[in-house]
Amino acid sequence: MTKDREGGPTPTGGIRLGSILGFEIRIDLSWFVIFFLVFWSLAVAVFPQQYPELSGRTHLLMGSAGTFLFFASLLAHELSHAVVSRAKGIPVAGITLFMFGGMAWATREPDRPNDEILIAGVGPAMSFALAGLFQALSVAATAYGLGDPVIGVTSYLGFINLALAIFNLVPGFPLDGGRVLRALVWKATGNKAKATRWAVGGGRAFGALLMILGGLQALAGAPVSGLWLVFIGWFLRNLAGASLQQQLLRDLLAGFVAADLMSPQPEVVSTRMPLDELVRAHFMRLRYGSYPCVDQGELVGMVTLEDVKRVPQEQWNRLQVADAMTPLAECAVVAPNTTVEQALQDMNRPKSGGRALVVDRGQLIGIVSASDVTRWIQRLRAVEGLVGRAS
Ligand SMILES: [Zn+2]
């Protein structure tokens, strides 16, 4: 799976494992649930049923090796997305493994359908290649008499990677197959929004199908695996819906720049103002949640209510704005002609306080906050409604 940054586990959440090929690898806490379930089913059910003559200790060792290599395979799948994405000029913020698999966090969507086909398609291709590799290893292990433990683990990995490749090829967004479907429709019609709606429709339908199959399975006497399928189906349907909302928002904002939706001429404060005065005369009286800070007329940073709250209240009369503010180098600073999509990305960076300062030739000319964006979207929708009724 590849994913743009929104919803679900985030590229900064969970536990950091380290980095591979320059990509930061993290595991979400939900991952431990599935890790344990896979280990348990392998060590206690799958391998003991296939090889009852082997000892319990051997089953545990086989379960450990199988689980570890299964997650290594998953990671290889995500790494293949990340490597191709980076080669196509789209940086990847990191990789997260979580309950339903993995996620490579692309910083934006591809501009060309062909890029999307490559980035999404390489994941299932990698899983097919791993399936072939492990299958070949199990055949070799049989031929050279390497023993049942090696044969059992390698043939399990061949099977699970094949299943992973096929599951990801299902043509429902945001699965890899859904992304490929979207890119093909996009390429054929030239209409990305329409392509997204088709692919999301596929994702919803597949999610519903899984839920029905899971329900039937549960009724037929396999409640655990049945409910698990229902759960995955439900998750896919939600993910598909969230992707559609995000895409519609993107289409709505496309073509607009920071200057269109900024609050112009924001009120500024001096870096020498005592913090208690800032709270009394500004945060308590005016509606703004942040103020650009100036030192002798020059913009040097921004102070938000959150910045002030980090300073113990008994120090507010002794300290000044300069002591609490975020320095300019850490603020999100955009030009008036920066696209709204880019401005939103900058605003979402940690420490930016959820705001972007709009600076034109060294002069502060405006500020964009989350409420500016919300108001702008409401106005756009209202205008679109008017246009819709008039035509
Ligand atoms: Zn994938």
Short mmCIF file of C-alpha atoms and ligand atoms in Angstrom, two decimals:
data_model
loop_
_atom_site.label_atom_id
_atom_site.label_comp_id
_atom_site.label_asym_id
_atom_site.label_seq_id
_atom_site.Cartn_x
_atom_site.Cartn_y
_atom_site.Cartn_z
CA MET A 1 0.00 0.00 0.00
CA THR A 2 1.11 3.56 -0.57
CA LYS A 3 -0.64 6.39 1.11
CA ASP A 4 -0.67 10.16 1.32
CA ARG A 5 -0.31 11.68 4.72
CA GLU A 6 -3.69 11.67 6.47
CA GLY A 7 -5.69 9.55 8.92
CA GLY A 8 -4.76 6.23 10.55
CA PRO A 9 -1.32 5.61 11.96
CA THR A 10 0.98 8.53 11.22
CA PRO A 11 4.59 8.59 9.99
CA THR A 12 5.62 9.93 13.42
CA GLY A 13 3.51 7.62 15.64
CA GLY A 14 4.49 4.22 17.04
CA ILE A 15 7.99 2.91 17.68
CA ARG A 16 10.96 3.78 15.49
CA LEU A 17 12.90 0.68 14.42
CA GLY A 18 15.63 2.38 12.42
CA SER A 19 16.10 3.27 8.81
CA ILE A 20 16.66 1.25 5.62
CA LEU A 21 17.81 2.85 2.33
CA GLY A 22 17.19 6.25 3.93
CA PHE A 23 13.54 5.52 4.86
CA GLU A 24 12.52 5.66 8.49
CA ILE A 25 10.82 2.42 9.57
CA ARG A 26 8.22 2.52 12.34
CA ILE A 27 5.82 0.02 13.86
CA ASP A 28 2.40 1.09 15.08
CA LEU A 29 1.29 -0.38 18.44
CA SER A 30 -1.57 -2.22 16.66
CA TRP A 31 1.12 -4.21 14.86
CA PHE A 32 1.90 -6.23 18.01
CA VAL A 33 -1.63 -7.66 17.90
CA ILE A 34 -1.19 -9.08 14.40
CA PHE A 35 2.42 -10.13 15.09
CA PHE A 36 1.26 -12.22 18.01
CA LEU A 37 -1.73 -13.64 16.07
CA VAL A 38 0.49 -14.72 13.16
CA PHE A 39 3.07 -16.27 15.48
CA TRP A 40 0.37 -18.03 17.50
CA SER A 41 -1.45 -19.48 14.48
CA LEU A 42 1.84 -20.70 12.94
CA ALA A 43 3.40 -22.18 16.08
CA VAL A 44 0.26 -23.68 17.60
CA ALA A 45 -1.95 -24.56 14.62
CA VAL A 46 -0.40 -24.50 11.12
CA PHE A 47 2.99 -26.19 11.67
CA PRO A 48 1.84 -28.73 14.31
CA GLN A 49 -0.94 -29.85 11.89
CA GLN A 50 1.44 -30.13 8.92
CA TYR A 51 4.32 -31.75 10.82
CA PRO A 52 2.88 -33.56 13.88
CA GLU A 53 6.05 -35.67 14.19
CA LEU A 54 8.24 -32.61 14.96
CA SER A 55 8.68 -31.45 18.58
CA GLY A 56 6.82 -28.52 20.16
CA ARG A 57 10.12 -26.67 20.46
CA THR A 58 10.71 -27.02 16.72
CA HIS A 59 7.18 -25.74 16.03
CA LEU A 60 7.96 -22.65 18.13
CA LEU A 61 11.23 -22.06 16.23
CA MET A 62 9.45 -22.50 12.88
CA GLY A 63 6.70 -20.11 14.03
CA SER A 64 9.29 -17.48 15.03
CA ALA A 65 11.19 -17.76 11.74
CA GLY A 66 7.96 -17.73 9.68
CA THR A 67 6.58 -14.67 11.51
CA PHE A 68 9.85 -12.76 11.27
CA LEU A 69 10.27 -13.46 7.55
CA PHE A 70 6.60 -12.69 6.86
CA PHE A 71 7.08 -9.20 8.27
CA ALA A 72 10.39 -8.83 6.44
CA SER A 73 8.46 -9.66 3.23
CA LEU A 74 5.84 -7.03 4.09
CA LEU A 75 8.61 -4.51 4.66
CA ALA A 76 10.23 -5.41 1.30
CA HIS A 77 6.84 -4.76 -0.38
CA GLU A 78 6.60 -1.29 1.20
CA LEU A 79 10.28 -0.52 0.51
CA SER A 80 9.72 -1.25 -3.20
CA HIS A 81 6.91 1.38 -3.26
CA ALA A 82 9.15 3.86 -1.42
CA VAL A 83 12.17 3.36 -3.71
CA VAL A 84 10.16 3.79 -6.94
CA SER A 85 8.28 6.76 -5.49
CA ARG A 86 11.54 8.50 -4.59
CA ALA A 87 12.96 7.71 -8.06
CA LYS A 88 9.88 9.42 -9.56
CA GLY A 89 10.59 12.57 -7.56
CA ILE A 90 8.03 11.99 -4.80
CA PRO A 91 9.78 11.79 -1.42
CA VAL A 92 8.49 9.24 1.11
CA ALA A 93 8.30 10.41 4.73
CA GLY A 94 8.72 6.88 6.11
CA ILE A 95 7.24 3.41 6.35
CA THR A 96 4.86 2.23 9.07
CA LEU A 97 3.89 -1.38 9.73
CA PHE A 98 0.51 -1.71 11.42
CA MET A 99 -2.34 -4.15 12.02
CA PHE A 100 -3.45 -4.42 8.37
CA GLY A 101 -0.02 -4.49 6.76
CA GLY A 102 2.25 -1.62 5.84
CA MET A 103 2.12 1.93 4.62
CA ALA A 104 4.70 3.98 2.68
CA TRP A 105 3.96 7.63 3.36
CA ALA A 106 4.26 9.51 0.07
CA THR A 107 4.43 13.28 0.56
CA ARG A 108 2.13 13.92 -2.39
CA GLU A 109 0.27 12.19 -5.19
CA PRO A 110 1.88 11.47 -8.58
CA ASP A 111 1.25 14.08 -11.30
CA ARG A 112 1.29 11.53 -14.12
CA PRO A 113 -0.76 8.32 -14.39
CA ASN A 114 2.29 6.37 -15.62
CA ASP A 115 4.18 7.22 -12.42
CA GLU A 116 1.26 6.02 -10.32
CA ILE A 117 1.12 2.72 -12.27
CA LEU A 118 4.82 2.12 -11.53
CA ILE A 119 4.72 3.19 -7.87
CA ALA A 120 1.59 1.16 -7.07
CA GLY A 121 2.41 -1.80 -9.34
CA VAL A 122 5.88 -2.51 -7.98
CA GLY A 123 4.49 -3.64 -4.58
CA PRO A 124 2.51 -6.65 -5.86
CA ALA A 125 5.39 -7.35 -8.30
CA MET A 126 7.77 -7.53 -5.32
CA SER A 127 5.38 -9.87 -3.46
CA PHE A 128 5.09 -12.13 -6.54
CA ALA A 129 8.90 -12.20 -6.81
CA LEU A 130 9.22 -13.14 -3.11
CA ALA A 131 6.55 -15.83 -3.54
CA GLY A 132 8.61 -17.30 -6.41
CA LEU A 133 11.85 -17.05 -4.43
CA PHE A 134 10.49 -18.83 -1.33
CA GLN A 135 8.73 -21.45 -3.47
CA ALA A 136 12.03 -22.14 -5.25
CA LEU A 137 13.81 -22.36 -1.88
CA SER A 138 11.30 -24.90 -0.60
CA VAL A 139 11.73 -27.00 -3.76
CA ALA A 140 15.52 -26.80 -3.33
CA ALA A 141 15.20 -27.67 0.39
CA THR A 142 13.19 -30.77 -0.53
CA ALA A 143 15.66 -31.78 -3.25
CA TYR A 144 18.69 -31.41 -0.98
CA GLY A 145 16.98 -32.96 2.04
CA LEU A 146 17.31 -29.90 4.27
CA GLY A 147 14.56 -31.18 6.52
CA ASP A 148 10.91 -30.49 7.27
CA PRO A 149 11.41 -27.30 9.35
CA VAL A 150 13.12 -25.47 6.44
CA ILE A 151 10.65 -26.84 3.86
CA GLY A 152 7.64 -25.92 6.04
CA VAL A 153 8.74 -22.33 6.67
CA THR A 154 9.79 -21.58 3.07
CA SER A 155 6.64 -23.04 1.53
CA TYR A 156 4.49 -21.05 4.02
CA LEU A 157 6.34 -17.86 2.96
CA GLY A 158 5.83 -18.70 -0.72
CA PHE A 159 2.09 -19.09 -0.07
CA ILE A 160 1.68 -15.96 2.10
CA ASN A 161 3.55 -13.70 -0.34
CA LEU A 162 1.38 -14.99 -3.19
CA ALA A 163 -1.74 -14.22 -1.11
CA LEU A 164 -0.36 -10.75 -0.33
CA ALA A 165 0.29 -10.03 -4.02
CA ILE A 166 -3.21 -11.14 -5.05
CA PHE A 167 -4.95 -9.27 -2.22
CA ASN A 168 -3.12 -6.05 -3.10
CA LEU A 169 -4.08 -6.40 -6.77
CA VAL A 170 -7.81 -6.18 -5.98
CA PRO A 171 -8.97 -3.15 -8.01
CA GLY A 172 -10.28 -1.13 -5.05
CA PHE A 173 -8.71 2.16 -3.92
CA PRO A 174 -6.54 2.60 -1.84
CA LEU A 175 -5.15 -0.92 -2.42
CA ASP A 176 -2.34 -1.09 -5.01
CA GLY A 177 -4.68 -2.60 -7.62
CA GLY A 178 -7.14 0.25 -7.00
CA ARG A 179 -4.36 2.77 -7.59
CA VAL A 180 -3.40 1.06 -10.83
CA LEU A 181 -7.09 1.02 -11.89
CA ARG A 182 -7.36 4.72 -11.09
CA ALA A 183 -4.25 5.53 -13.10
CA LEU A 184 -5.55 3.53 -16.09
CA VAL A 185 -8.95 5.31 -16.04
CA TRP A 186 -7.17 8.64 -15.49
CA LYS A 187 -4.93 7.92 -18.48
CA ALA A 188 -7.85 6.89 -20.69
CA THR A 189 -10.23 9.73 -19.76
CA GLY A 190 -7.82 12.47 -18.65
CA ASN A 191 -10.13 13.02 -15.67
CA LYS A 192 -8.45 12.22 -12.35
CA ALA A 193 -11.46 13.01 -10.16
CA LYS A 194 -13.67 10.63 -12.14
CA ALA A 195 -10.94 7.97 -12.03
CA THR A 196 -10.73 8.34 -8.22
CA ARG A 197 -14.49 7.93 -7.88
CA TRP A 198 -14.39 4.70 -9.92
CA ALA A 199 -11.48 3.26 -7.97
CA VAL A 200 -13.03 4.27 -4.63
CA GLY A 201 -16.27 2.61 -5.75
CA GLY A 202 -14.23 -0.55 -6.36
CA GLY A 203 -12.70 -0.29 -2.88
CA ARG A 204 -16.10 0.11 -1.22
CA ALA A 205 -17.57 -2.82 -3.16
CA PHE A 206 -14.63 -5.06 -2.25
CA GLY A 207 -14.89 -4.02 1.41
CA ALA A 208 -18.60 -4.89 1.39
CA LEU A 209 -17.86 -8.25 -0.27
CA LEU A 210 -15.30 -9.11 2.44
CA MET A 211 -17.81 -8.18 5.15
CA ILE A 212 -20.48 -10.45 3.61
CA LEU A 213 -18.01 -13.34 3.13
CA GLY A 214 -16.80 -12.86 6.72
CA GLY A 215 -20.39 -12.90 8.00
CA LEU A 216 -21.13 -16.13 6.10
CA GLN A 217 -17.93 -17.71 7.37
CA ALA A 218 -18.80 -16.75 10.94
CA LEU A 219 -22.27 -18.30 10.55
CA ALA A 220 -20.74 -21.42 9.03
CA GLY A 221 -18.82 -22.07 12.25
CA ALA A 222 -15.56 -20.12 11.93
CA PRO A 223 -16.32 -17.02 14.04
CA VAL A 224 -12.74 -15.77 14.57
CA SER A 225 -11.56 -15.74 10.95
CA GLY A 226 -15.05 -14.62 9.85
CA LEU A 227 -15.06 -11.60 12.17
CA TRP A 228 -11.50 -10.81 11.12
CA LEU A 229 -12.68 -10.61 7.47
CA VAL A 230 -15.61 -8.38 8.50
CA PHE A 231 -13.16 -6.13 10.31
CA ILE A 232 -10.79 -5.87 7.30
CA GLY A 233 -13.75 -5.16 4.98
CA TRP A 234 -15.03 -2.43 7.29
CA PHE A 235 -11.53 -0.89 7.48
CA LEU A 236 -11.17 -0.89 3.66
CA ARG A 237 -14.57 0.77 3.21
CA ASN A 238 -13.58 3.54 5.64
CA LEU A 239 -10.21 4.03 4.00
CA ALA A 240 -11.84 4.29 0.57
CA GLY A 241 -14.30 6.91 1.85
CA ALA A 242 -11.54 8.99 3.47
CA SER A 243 -9.49 8.88 0.23
CA LEU A 244 -12.47 10.19 -1.75
CA GLN A 245 -13.04 13.09 0.68
CA GLN A 246 -9.36 14.01 0.49
CA GLN A 247 -9.39 13.90 -3.31
CA LEU A 248 -12.54 16.04 -3.57
CA LEU A 249 -10.96 18.61 -1.25
CA ARG A 250 -7.83 18.63 -3.40
CA ASP A 251 -9.86 19.19 -6.56
CA LEU A 252 -11.72 22.03 -4.83
CA LEU A 253 -8.51 23.78 -3.75
CA ALA A 254 -6.59 23.20 -6.99
CA GLY A 255 -5.71 26.43 -8.78
CA PHE A 256 -5.82 28.61 -5.65
CA VAL A 257 -2.81 30.19 -3.94
CA ALA A 258 -1.98 31.37 -0.41
CA ALA A 259 -2.86 35.00 -1.23
CA ASP A 260 -6.45 33.94 -2.07
CA LEU A 261 -7.30 32.68 1.38
CA MET A 262 -4.90 34.45 3.79
CA SER A 263 -6.05 36.94 6.39
CA PRO A 264 -4.29 40.09 5.13
CA GLN A 265 -2.37 42.59 7.28
CA PRO A 266 -2.30 40.49 10.47
CA GLU A 267 -1.82 42.23 13.78
CA VAL A 268 1.80 41.87 14.97
CA VAL A 269 3.35 42.04 18.44
CA SER A 270 6.76 43.25 19.61
CA THR A 271 9.26 40.65 20.84
CA ARG A 272 9.74 42.84 23.97
CA MET A 273 6.10 42.68 25.09
CA PRO A 274 5.79 40.92 28.48
CA LEU A 275 3.92 37.60 28.21
CA ASP A 276 1.20 38.61 30.71
CA GLU A 277 0.41 41.66 28.58
CA LEU A 278 0.32 39.46 25.43
CA VAL A 279 -2.24 37.20 27.13
CA ARG A 280 -4.36 40.03 28.59
CA ALA A 281 -4.34 42.49 25.69
CA HIS A 282 -4.28 40.03 22.81
CA PHE A 283 -5.20 36.38 23.40
CA MET A 284 -7.99 37.26 25.89
CA ARG A 285 -9.47 40.17 23.91
CA LEU A 286 -9.02 39.40 20.22
CA ARG A 287 -10.05 36.33 18.26
CA TYR A 288 -6.59 35.44 16.91
CA GLY A 289 -4.70 32.40 18.21
CA SER A 290 -1.30 33.50 16.91
CA TYR A 291 0.67 36.68 16.30
CA PRO A 292 3.66 37.32 14.04
CA CYS A 293 6.47 38.83 16.15
CA VAL A 294 8.54 41.84 15.09
CA ASP A 295 11.80 43.24 16.39
CA GLN A 296 12.32 46.86 15.30
CA GLY A 297 9.94 46.38 12.40
CA GLU A 298 11.52 43.15 11.22
CA LEU A 299 9.62 39.83 11.20
CA VAL A 300 11.49 37.39 13.49
CA GLY A 301 8.98 34.71 14.47
CA MET A 302 5.47 33.82 15.56
CA VAL A 303 3.89 33.30 18.97
CA THR A 304 0.85 31.08 19.55
CA LEU A 305 -1.25 30.44 22.63
CA GLU A 306 0.37 26.97 22.79
CA ASP A 307 3.83 28.61 22.92
CA VAL A 308 2.75 30.74 25.89
CA LYS A 309 1.12 27.79 27.68
CA ARG A 310 4.48 26.02 27.73
CA VAL A 311 5.85 28.79 30.00
CA PRO A 312 4.85 28.41 33.69
CA GLN A 313 2.23 31.07 34.51
CA GLU A 314 4.22 32.55 37.43
CA GLN A 315 6.93 33.58 34.92
CA TRP A 316 4.58 35.46 32.56
CA ASN A 317 5.30 38.85 34.21
CA ARG A 318 9.09 38.39 33.99
CA LEU A 319 9.44 36.92 30.48
CA GLN A 320 8.83 38.48 27.09
CA VAL A 321 7.39 37.36 23.75
CA ALA A 322 10.95 36.66 22.52
CA ASP A 323 11.32 33.97 25.22
CA ALA A 324 8.24 32.00 24.13
CA MET A 325 7.94 32.57 20.39
CA THR A 326 8.84 30.12 17.60
CA PRO A 327 11.78 31.62 15.65
CA LEU A 328 11.20 32.43 11.99
CA ALA A 329 13.47 29.62 10.79
CA GLU A 330 11.05 27.05 12.29
CA CYS A 331 7.85 28.78 11.12
CA ALA A 332 6.05 27.84 7.92
CA VAL A 333 6.77 30.76 5.55
CA VAL A 334 5.14 30.80 2.10
CA ALA A 335 5.01 33.22 -0.84
CA PRO A 336 1.69 34.77 -1.97
CA ASN A 337 1.73 32.56 -5.09
CA THR A 338 2.43 29.28 -3.20
CA THR A 339 -0.30 26.74 -4.00
CA VAL A 340 -2.84 26.05 -1.27
CA GLU A 341 -1.88 22.37 -1.30
CA GLN A 342 1.78 23.23 -0.61
CA ALA A 343 0.83 25.80 2.05
CA LEU A 344 -1.31 23.16 3.82
CA GLN A 345 1.62 20.74 3.80
CA ASP A 346 3.91 23.37 5.34
CA MET A 347 1.30 24.26 7.95
CA ASN A 348 1.04 20.61 8.98
CA ARG A 349 4.74 20.37 9.79
CA PRO A 350 5.53 20.05 13.50
CA LYS A 351 6.34 23.38 15.23
CA SER A 352 4.61 25.48 12.55
CA GLY A 353 1.71 25.94 14.97
CA GLY A 354 -0.76 25.04 12.21
CA ARG A 355 -0.21 28.40 10.49
CA ALA A 356 1.71 29.78 7.55
CA LEU A 357 3.13 33.31 7.33
CA VAL A 358 2.74 34.84 3.87
CA VAL A 359 5.82 36.90 3.04
CA ASP A 360 6.34 38.90 -0.16
CA ARG A 361 9.83 40.37 -0.81
CA GLY A 362 10.70 40.29 2.89
CA GLN A 363 7.43 41.91 3.94
CA LEU A 364 4.76 40.10 5.96
CA ILE A 365 1.51 40.50 4.03
CA GLY A 366 -0.75 37.88 5.59
CA ILE A 367 -1.24 34.73 7.63
CA VAL A 368 -3.05 31.48 6.82
CA SER A 369 -4.59 29.49 9.67
CA ALA A 370 -6.76 26.36 9.73
CA SER A 371 -9.86 28.53 10.24
CA ASP A 372 -8.95 30.59 7.13
CA VAL A 373 -8.89 27.35 5.14
CA THR A 374 -12.20 26.13 6.60
CA ARG A 375 -13.90 29.46 5.89
CA TRP A 376 -12.52 29.49 2.36
CA ILE A 377 -13.84 25.98 1.68
CA GLN A 378 -17.30 26.97 3.00
CA ARG A 379 -17.33 30.03 0.75
CA LEU A 380 -16.22 27.98 -2.28
CA ARG A 381 -18.96 25.42 -1.66
CA ALA A 382 -21.56 28.20 -1.27
CA VAL A 383 -20.44 29.79 -4.55
CA GLU A 384 -20.42 26.41 -6.30
CA GLY A 385 -23.99 25.88 -5.05
CA LEU A 386 -25.02 29.26 -6.52
CA VAL A 387 -23.37 28.45 -9.84
CA GLY A 388 -25.04 25.03 -9.81
CA ARG A 389 -28.50 26.52 -9.27
CA ALA A 390 -28.02 29.29 -11.83
CA SER A 391 -27.05 26.99 -14.69
ZN ZN B 1 1.41 -2.06 -1.67
#
